[in-house]
């Protein structure tokens, strides 16, 4: 393989650096530091008709998938969430005949917008933090395409974007993905070795004609590598990498300097805890129960009286509404988009009274909770009154979701703030 430059090294002032300003929590989820067992699928970077120059995107996609796979196999992701992944198409049959998480690198390459000009090593993770990831089977790597066809933006539909955004929200939003530099112009193997216990590394390497050997013999010089690969293990002086040119696993020579290594970490927010069993009634809990009962009765009255129907502009529900909600729940996990509660109602972003054509539109719907303690359907969706509507709900949901996720808690002595 001739030298090429599909990796762009471009550190930014806003980037985090491990040991300097990074707030990311380093948790040893894999003490062995070997991520190869969690790589199930090989993605071919080189098409039949040319090179995609997408090494950064293939590397990031492989790292993301490996981390989700490790979380699944370790039990950190619940079966309910795995089933949800499966219903959306993210679980794919691997070489072992079992289902494994599998996302699309082509999705990342198109959305970076850089085409065939290469990418900064941060680009793929920025795309994932903004748009999420898409199932591989929805947008596979097709080696028969030309590079230009491969990156054509028309391959991405609005339905794909909706699914990826839904997935991102389901695992915790943009804060479920973070990254920082491990090495930024100065090789540091001990830091890389320790970081591998948390997640794989996206590293920059130099390549040449002899690159595609199992043991590359061209260490390269200088701090401007042109190719990106995933470092999945370090044993002694050997740095094992996963490349998207065959043979994919390669062993860097002991004197091979890694000038740049970026680590991205995937955090999946656990589902809301199961409800606690009801306590013995007290005056306070009885009052809360009565308030909830009154609110429930008022809701029924509002839905059947002319005065109450004024909140909907006198509109009548479609006869297909109930079946639509059931189908929607199969592809959109029925948890509140704000707080994650499972006691939800399907809310219209734009009122179906004024936009009847959007009543059964997936893009116009979002799950919001109707708990007694936090009724986000009423408060966030309708600004405290069912005769009102929050026209900026799409902007407000991620703001309030982050406020709730990172709210401080009092431990009796001081306020505890979650790591953001």
JSON list of N, CA, C and O in Angstrom, two decimals, residues 124-156:
[
{"chain": "A", "resi": 124, "resn": "UNK", "atom": "N", "xyz": [-15.16, 11.45, 13.74]},
{"chain": "A", "resi": 124, "resn": "UNK", "atom": "CA", "xyz": [-16.15, 10.37, 13.86]},
{"chain": "A", "resi": 124, "resn": "UNK", "atom": "C", "xyz": [-16.89, 10.46, 15.19]},
{"chain": "A", "resi": 124, "resn": "UNK", "atom": "O", "xyz": [-18.11, 10.24, 15.25]},
{"chain": "A", "resi": 125, "resn": "UNK", "atom": "N", "xyz": [-16.17, 10.77, 16.26]},
{"chain": "A", "resi": 125, "resn": "UNK", "atom": "CA", "xyz": [-16.81, 10.83, 17.58]},
{"chain": "A", "resi": 125, "resn": "UNK", "atom": "C", "xyz": [-17.72, 12.04, 17.70]},
{"chain": "A", "resi": 125, "resn": "UNK", "atom": "O", "xyz": [-18.75, 11.99, 18.38]},
{"chain": "A", "resi": 126, "resn": "UNK", "atom": "N", "xyz": [-17.36, 13.13, 17.03]},
{"chain": "A", "resi": 126, "resn": "UNK", "atom": "CA", "xyz": [-18.24, 14.30, 17.00]},
{"chain": "A", "resi": 126, "resn": "UNK", "atom": "C", "xyz": [-19.55, 13.95, 16.29]},
{"chain": "A", "resi": 126, "resn": "UNK", "atom": "O", "xyz": [-20.63, 14.38, 16.71]},
{"chain": "A", "resi": 127, "resn": "UNK", "atom": "N", "xyz": [-19.45, 13.19, 15.20]},
{"chain": "A", "resi": 127, "resn": "UNK", "atom": "CA", "xyz": [-20.65, 12.76, 14.47]},
{"chain": "A", "resi": 127, "resn": "UNK", "atom": "C", "xyz": [-21.52, 11.88, 15.37]},
{"chain": "A", "resi": 127, "resn": "UNK", "atom": "O", "xyz": [-22.75, 12.04, 15.42]},
{"chain": "A", "resi": 128, "resn": "UNK", "atom": "N", "xyz": [-20.90, 10.93, 16.07]},
{"chain": "A", "resi": 128, "resn": "UNK", "atom": "CA", "xyz": [-21.67, 10.04, 16.93]},
{"chain": "A", "resi": 128, "resn": "UNK", "atom": "C", "xyz": [-22.33, 10.79, 18.07]},
{"chain": "A", "resi": 128, "resn": "UNK", "atom": "O", "xyz": [-23.45, 10.47, 18.48]},
{"chain": "A", "resi": 129, "resn": "UNK", "atom": "N", "xyz": [-21.66, 11.79, 18.62]},
{"chain": "A", "resi": 129, "resn": "UNK", "atom": "CA", "xyz": [-22.25, 12.59, 19.70]},
{"chain": "A", "resi": 129, "resn": "UNK", "atom": "C", "xyz": [-23.42, 13.42, 19.20]},
{"chain": "A", "resi": 129, "resn": "UNK", "atom": "O", "xyz": [-24.31, 13.78, 19.98]},
{"chain": "A", "resi": 130, "resn": "UNK", "atom": "N", "xyz": [-23.45, 13.73, 17.91]},
{"chain": "A", "resi": 130, "resn": "UNK", "atom": "CA", "xyz": [-24.51, 14.56, 17.35]},
{"chain": "A", "resi": 130, "resn": "UNK", "atom": "C", "xyz": [-25.64, 13.75, 16.74]},
{"chain": "A", "resi": 130, "resn": "UNK", "atom": "O", "xyz": [-26.82, 14.05, 16.93]},
{"chain": "A", "resi": 131, "resn": "UNK", "atom": "N", "xyz": [-25.27, 12.70, 15.99]},
{"chain": "A", "resi": 131, "resn": "UNK", "atom": "CA", "xyz": [-26.27, 11.95, 15.21]},
{"chain": "A", "resi": 131, "resn": "UNK", "atom": "C", "xyz": [-26.47, 10.51, 15.69]},
{"chain": "A", "resi": 131, "resn": "UNK", "atom": "O", "xyz": [-27.39, 9.83, 15.22]},
{"chain": "A", "resi": 132, "resn": "UNK", "atom": "N", "xyz": [-25.62, 10.00, 16.58]},
{"chain": "A", "resi": 132, "resn": "UNK", "atom": "CA", "xyz": [-25.72, 8.61, 16.97]},
{"chain": "A", "resi": 132, "resn": "UNK", "atom": "C", "xyz": [-25.12, 7.69, 15.93]},
{"chain": "A", "resi": 132, "resn": "UNK", "atom": "O", "xyz": [-24.38, 8.13, 15.04]},
{"chain": "A", "resi": 133, "resn": "UNK", "atom": "N", "xyz": [-25.38, 6.39, 16.04]},
{"chain": "A", "resi": 133, "resn": "UNK", "atom": "CA", "xyz": [-24.90, 5.42, 15.07]},
{"chain": "A", "resi": 133, "resn": "UNK", "atom": "C", "xyz": [-26.10, 4.70, 14.45]},
{"chain": "A", "resi": 133, "resn": "UNK", "atom": "O", "xyz": [-27.18, 4.66, 15.02]},
{"chain": "A", "resi": 134, "resn": "UNK", "atom": "N", "xyz": [-25.87, 4.14, 13.27]},
{"chain": "A", "resi": 134, "resn": "UNK", "atom": "CA", "xyz": [-26.93, 3.47, 12.51]},
{"chain": "A", "resi": 134, "resn": "UNK", "atom": "C", "xyz": [-26.60, 1.98, 12.40]},
{"chain": "A", "resi": 134, "resn": "UNK", "atom": "O", "xyz": [-25.43, 1.61, 12.30]},
{"chain": "A", "resi": 135, "resn": "UNK", "atom": "N", "xyz": [-27.61, 1.11, 12.40]},
{"chain": "A", "resi": 135, "resn": "UNK", "atom": "CA", "xyz": [-27.32, -0.31, 12.20]},
{"chain": "A", "resi": 135, "resn": "UNK", "atom": "C", "xyz": [-26.58, -0.56, 10.89]},
{"chain": "A", "resi": 135, "resn": "UNK", "atom": "O", "xyz": [-26.90, 0.05, 9.87]},
{"chain": "A", "resi": 136, "resn": "UNK", "atom": "N", "xyz": [-25.62, -1.46, 10.93]},
{"chain": "A", "resi": 136, "resn": "UNK", "atom": "CA", "xyz": [-24.86, -1.78, 9.72]},
{"chain": "A", "resi": 136, "resn": "UNK", "atom": "C", "xyz": [-25.77, -2.24, 8.59]},
{"chain": "A", "resi": 136, "resn": "UNK", "atom": "O", "xyz": [-25.60, -1.85, 7.43]},
{"chain": "A", "resi": 137, "resn": "UNK", "atom": "N", "xyz": [-26.78, -3.06, 8.91]},
{"chain": "A", "resi": 137, "resn": "UNK", "atom": "CA", "xyz": [-27.64, -3.61, 7.87]},
{"chain": "A", "resi": 137, "resn": "UNK", "atom": "C", "xyz": [-28.48, -2.53, 7.18]},
{"chain": "A", "resi": 137, "resn": "UNK", "atom": "O", "xyz": [-28.94, -2.73, 6.07]},
{"chain": "A", "resi": 138, "resn": "UNK", "atom": "N", "xyz": [-28.63, -1.35, 7.83]},
{"chain": "A", "resi": 138, "resn": "UNK", "atom": "CA", "xyz": [-29.37, -0.25, 7.20]},
{"chain": "A", "resi": 138, "resn": "UNK", "atom": "C", "xyz": [-28.51, 0.49, 6.17]},
{"chain": "A", "resi": 138, "resn": "UNK", "atom": "O", "xyz": [-29.04, 1.10, 5.23]},
{"chain": "A", "resi": 139, "resn": "UNK", "atom": "N", "xyz": [-27.19, 0.50, 6.37]},
{"chain": "A", "resi": 139, "resn": "UNK", "atom": "CA", "xyz": [-26.29, 1.19, 5.45]},
{"chain": "A", "resi": 139, "resn": "UNK", "atom": "C", "xyz": [-24.95, 0.44, 5.42]},
{"chain": "A", "resi": 139, "resn": "UNK", "atom": "O", "xyz": [-23.96, 0.88, 6.00]},
{"chain": "A", "resi": 140, "resn": "UNK", "atom": "N", "xyz": [-24.92, -0.71, 4.76]},
{"chain": "A", "resi": 140, "resn": "UNK", "atom": "CA", "xyz": [-23.72, -1.56, 4.80]},
{"chain": "A", "resi": 140, "resn": "UNK", "atom": "C", "xyz": [-22.59, -1.03, 3.94]},
{"chain": "A", "resi": 140, "resn": "UNK", "atom": "O", "xyz": [-22.77, -0.15, 3.09]},
{"chain": "A", "resi": 141, "resn": "UNK", "atom": "N", "xyz": [-21.40, -1.59, 4.16]},
{"chain": "A", "resi": 141, "resn": "UNK", "atom": "CA", "xyz": [-20.26, -1.32, 3.29]},
{"chain": "A", "resi": 141, "resn": "UNK", "atom": "C", "xyz": [-20.44, -2.18, 2.05]},
{"chain": "A", "resi": 141, "resn": "UNK", "atom": "O", "xyz": [-20.40, -3.41, 2.12]},
{"chain": "A", "resi": 142, "resn": "UNK", "atom": "N", "xyz": [-20.65, -1.54, 0.91]},
{"chain": "A", "resi": 142, "resn": "UNK", "atom": "CA", "xyz": [-20.85, -2.25, -0.36]},
{"chain": "A", "resi": 142, "resn": "UNK", "atom": "C", "xyz": [-19.60, -2.08, -1.21]},
{"chain": "A", "resi": 142, "resn": "UNK", "atom": "O", "xyz": [-19.37, -1.01, -1.79]},
{"chain": "A", "resi": 143, "resn": "UNK", "atom": "N", "xyz": [-18.75, -3.11, -1.31]},
{"chain": "A", "resi": 143, "resn": "UNK", "atom": "CA", "xyz": [-17.48, -2.97, -2.04]},
{"chain": "A", "resi": 143, "resn": "UNK", "atom": "C", "xyz": [-17.64, -2.78, -3.54]},
{"chain": "A", "resi": 143, "resn": "UNK", "atom": "O", "xyz": [-16.68, -2.45, -4.23]},
{"chain": "A", "resi": 144, "resn": "UNK", "atom": "N", "xyz": [-18.86, -2.99, -4.08]},
{"chain": "A", "resi": 144, "resn": "UNK", "atom": "CA", "xyz": [-19.07, -2.83, -5.52]},
{"chain": "A", "resi": 144, "resn": "UNK", "atom": "C", "xyz": [-19.31, -1.38, -5.91]},
{"chain": "A", "resi": 144, "resn": "UNK", "atom": "O", "xyz": [-19.29, -1.03, -7.09]},
{"chain": "A", "resi": 145, "resn": "UNK", "atom": "N", "xyz": [-19.53, -0.51, -4.92]},
{"chain": "A", "resi": 145, "resn": "UNK", "atom": "CA", "xyz": [-19.76, 0.90, -5.21]},
{"chain": "A", "resi": 145, "resn": "UNK", "atom": "C", "xyz": [-18.45, 1.60, -5.55]},
{"chain": "A", "resi": 145, "resn": "UNK", "atom": "O", "xyz": [-17.37, 1.17, -5.12]},
{"chain": "A", "resi": 146, "resn": "UNK", "atom": "N", "xyz": [-18.55, 2.68, -6.28]},
{"chain": "A", "resi": 146, "resn": "UNK", "atom": "CA", "xyz": [-17.39, 3.55, -6.45]},
{"chain": "A", "resi": 146, "resn": "UNK", "atom": "C", "xyz": [-17.24, 4.37, -5.17]},
{"chain": "A", "resi": 146, "resn": "UNK", "atom": "O", "xyz": [-18.22, 4.54, -4.42]},
{"chain": "A", "resi": 147, "resn": "UNK", "atom": "N", "xyz": [-16.05, 4.89, -4.89]},
{"chain": "A", "resi": 147, "resn": "UNK", "atom": "CA", "xyz": [-15.91, 5.73, -3.69]},
{"chain": "A", "resi": 147, "resn": "UNK", "atom": "C", "xyz": [-16.90, 6.90, -3.67]},
{"chain": "A", "resi": 147, "resn": "UNK", "atom": "O", "xyz": [-17.42, 7.25, -2.61]},
{"chain": "A", "resi": 148, "resn": "UNK", "atom": "N", "xyz": [-17.17, 7.48, -4.84]},
{"chain": "A", "resi": 148, "resn": "UNK", "atom": "CA", "xyz": [-18.10, 8.60, -4.90]},
{"chain": "A", "resi": 148, "resn": "UNK", "atom": "C", "xyz": [-19.52, 8.16, -4.55]},
{"chain": "A", "resi": 148, "resn": "UNK", "atom": "O", "xyz": [-20.27, 8.88, -3.87]},
{"chain": "A", "resi": 149, "resn": "UNK", "atom": "N", "xyz": [-19.92, 6.98, -5.02]},
{"chain": "A", "resi": 149, "resn": "UNK", "atom": "CA", "xyz": [-21.24, 6.46, -4.68]},
{"chain": "A", "resi": 149, "resn": "UNK", "atom": "C", "xyz": [-21.32, 6.10, -3.20]},
{"chain": "A", "resi": 149, "resn": "UNK", "atom": "O", "xyz": [-22.35, 6.29, -2.56]},
{"chain": "A", "resi": 150, "resn": "UNK", "atom": "N", "xyz": [-20.22, 5.61, -2.69]},
{"chain": "A", "resi": 150, "resn": "UNK", "atom": "CA", "xyz": [-20.16, 5.18, -1.29]},
{"chain": "A", "resi": 150, "resn": "UNK", "atom": "C", "xyz": [-20.45, 6.33, -0.34]},
{"chain": "A", "resi": 150, "resn": "UNK", "atom": "O", "xyz": [-21.10, 6.15, 0.69]},
{"chain": "A", "resi": 151, "resn": "UNK", "atom": "N", "xyz": [-19.98, 7.54, -0.66]},
{"chain": "A", "resi": 151, "resn": "UNK", "atom": "CA", "xyz": [-20.14, 8.69, 0.24]},
{"chain": "A", "resi": 151, "resn": "UNK", "atom": "C", "xyz": [-21.27, 9.61, -0.18]},
{"chain": "A", "resi": 151, "resn": "UNK", "atom": "O", "xyz": [-21.40, 10.71, 0.36]},
{"chain": "A", "resi": 152, "resn": "UNK", "atom": "N", "xyz": [-22.12, 9.19, -1.12]},
{"chain": "A", "resi": 152, "resn": "UNK", "atom": "CA", "xyz": [-23.21, 10.04, -1.60]},
{"chain": "A", "resi": 152, "resn": "UNK", "atom": "C", "xyz": [-24.21, 10.30, -0.46]},
{"chain": "A", "resi": 152, "resn": "UNK", "atom": "O", "xyz": [-24.80, 9.36, 0.07]},
{"chain": "A", "resi": 153, "resn": "UNK", "atom": "N", "xyz": [-24.43, 11.56, -0.09]},
{"chain": "A", "resi": 153, "resn": "UNK", "atom": "CA", "xyz": [-25.35, 11.87, 1.02]},
{"chain": "A", "resi": 153, "resn": "UNK", "atom": "C", "xyz": [-26.78, 11.38, 0.79]},
{"chain": "A", "resi": 153, "resn": "UNK", "atom": "O", "xyz": [-27.52, 11.18, 1.76]},
{"chain": "A", "resi": 154, "resn": "UNK", "atom": "N", "xyz": [-27.18, 11.18, -0.47]},
{"chain": "A", "resi": 154, "resn": "UNK", "atom": "CA", "xyz": [-28.55, 10.73, -0.74]},
{"chain": "A", "resi": 154, "resn": "UNK", "atom": "C", "xyz": [-28.81, 9.33, -0.21]},
{"chain": "A", "resi": 154, "resn": "UNK", "atom": "O", "xyz": [-29.97, 8.89, -0.15]},
{"chain": "A", "resi": 155, "resn": "UNK", "atom": "N", "xyz": [-27.75, 8.61, 0.17]},
{"chain": "A", "resi": 155, "resn": "UNK", "atom": "CA", "xyz": [-27.93, 7.26, 0.72]},
{"chain": "A", "resi": 155, "resn": "UNK", "atom": "C", "xyz": [-28.57, 7.30, 2.10]},
{"chain": "A", "resi": 155, "resn": "UNK", "atom": "O", "xyz": [-29.09, 6.29, 2.57]},
{"chain": "A", "resi": 156, "resn": "UNK", "atom": "N", "xyz": [-28.51, 8.45, 2.75]},
{"chain": "A", "resi": 156, "resn": "UNK", "atom": "CA", "xyz": [-29.06, 8.59, 4.11]},
{"chain": "A", "resi": 156, "resn": "UNK", "atom": "C", "xyz": [-30.45, 9.20, 4.04]},
{"chain": "A", "resi": 156, "resn": "UNK", "atom": "O", "xyz": [-30.64, 10.29, 3.48]}
]
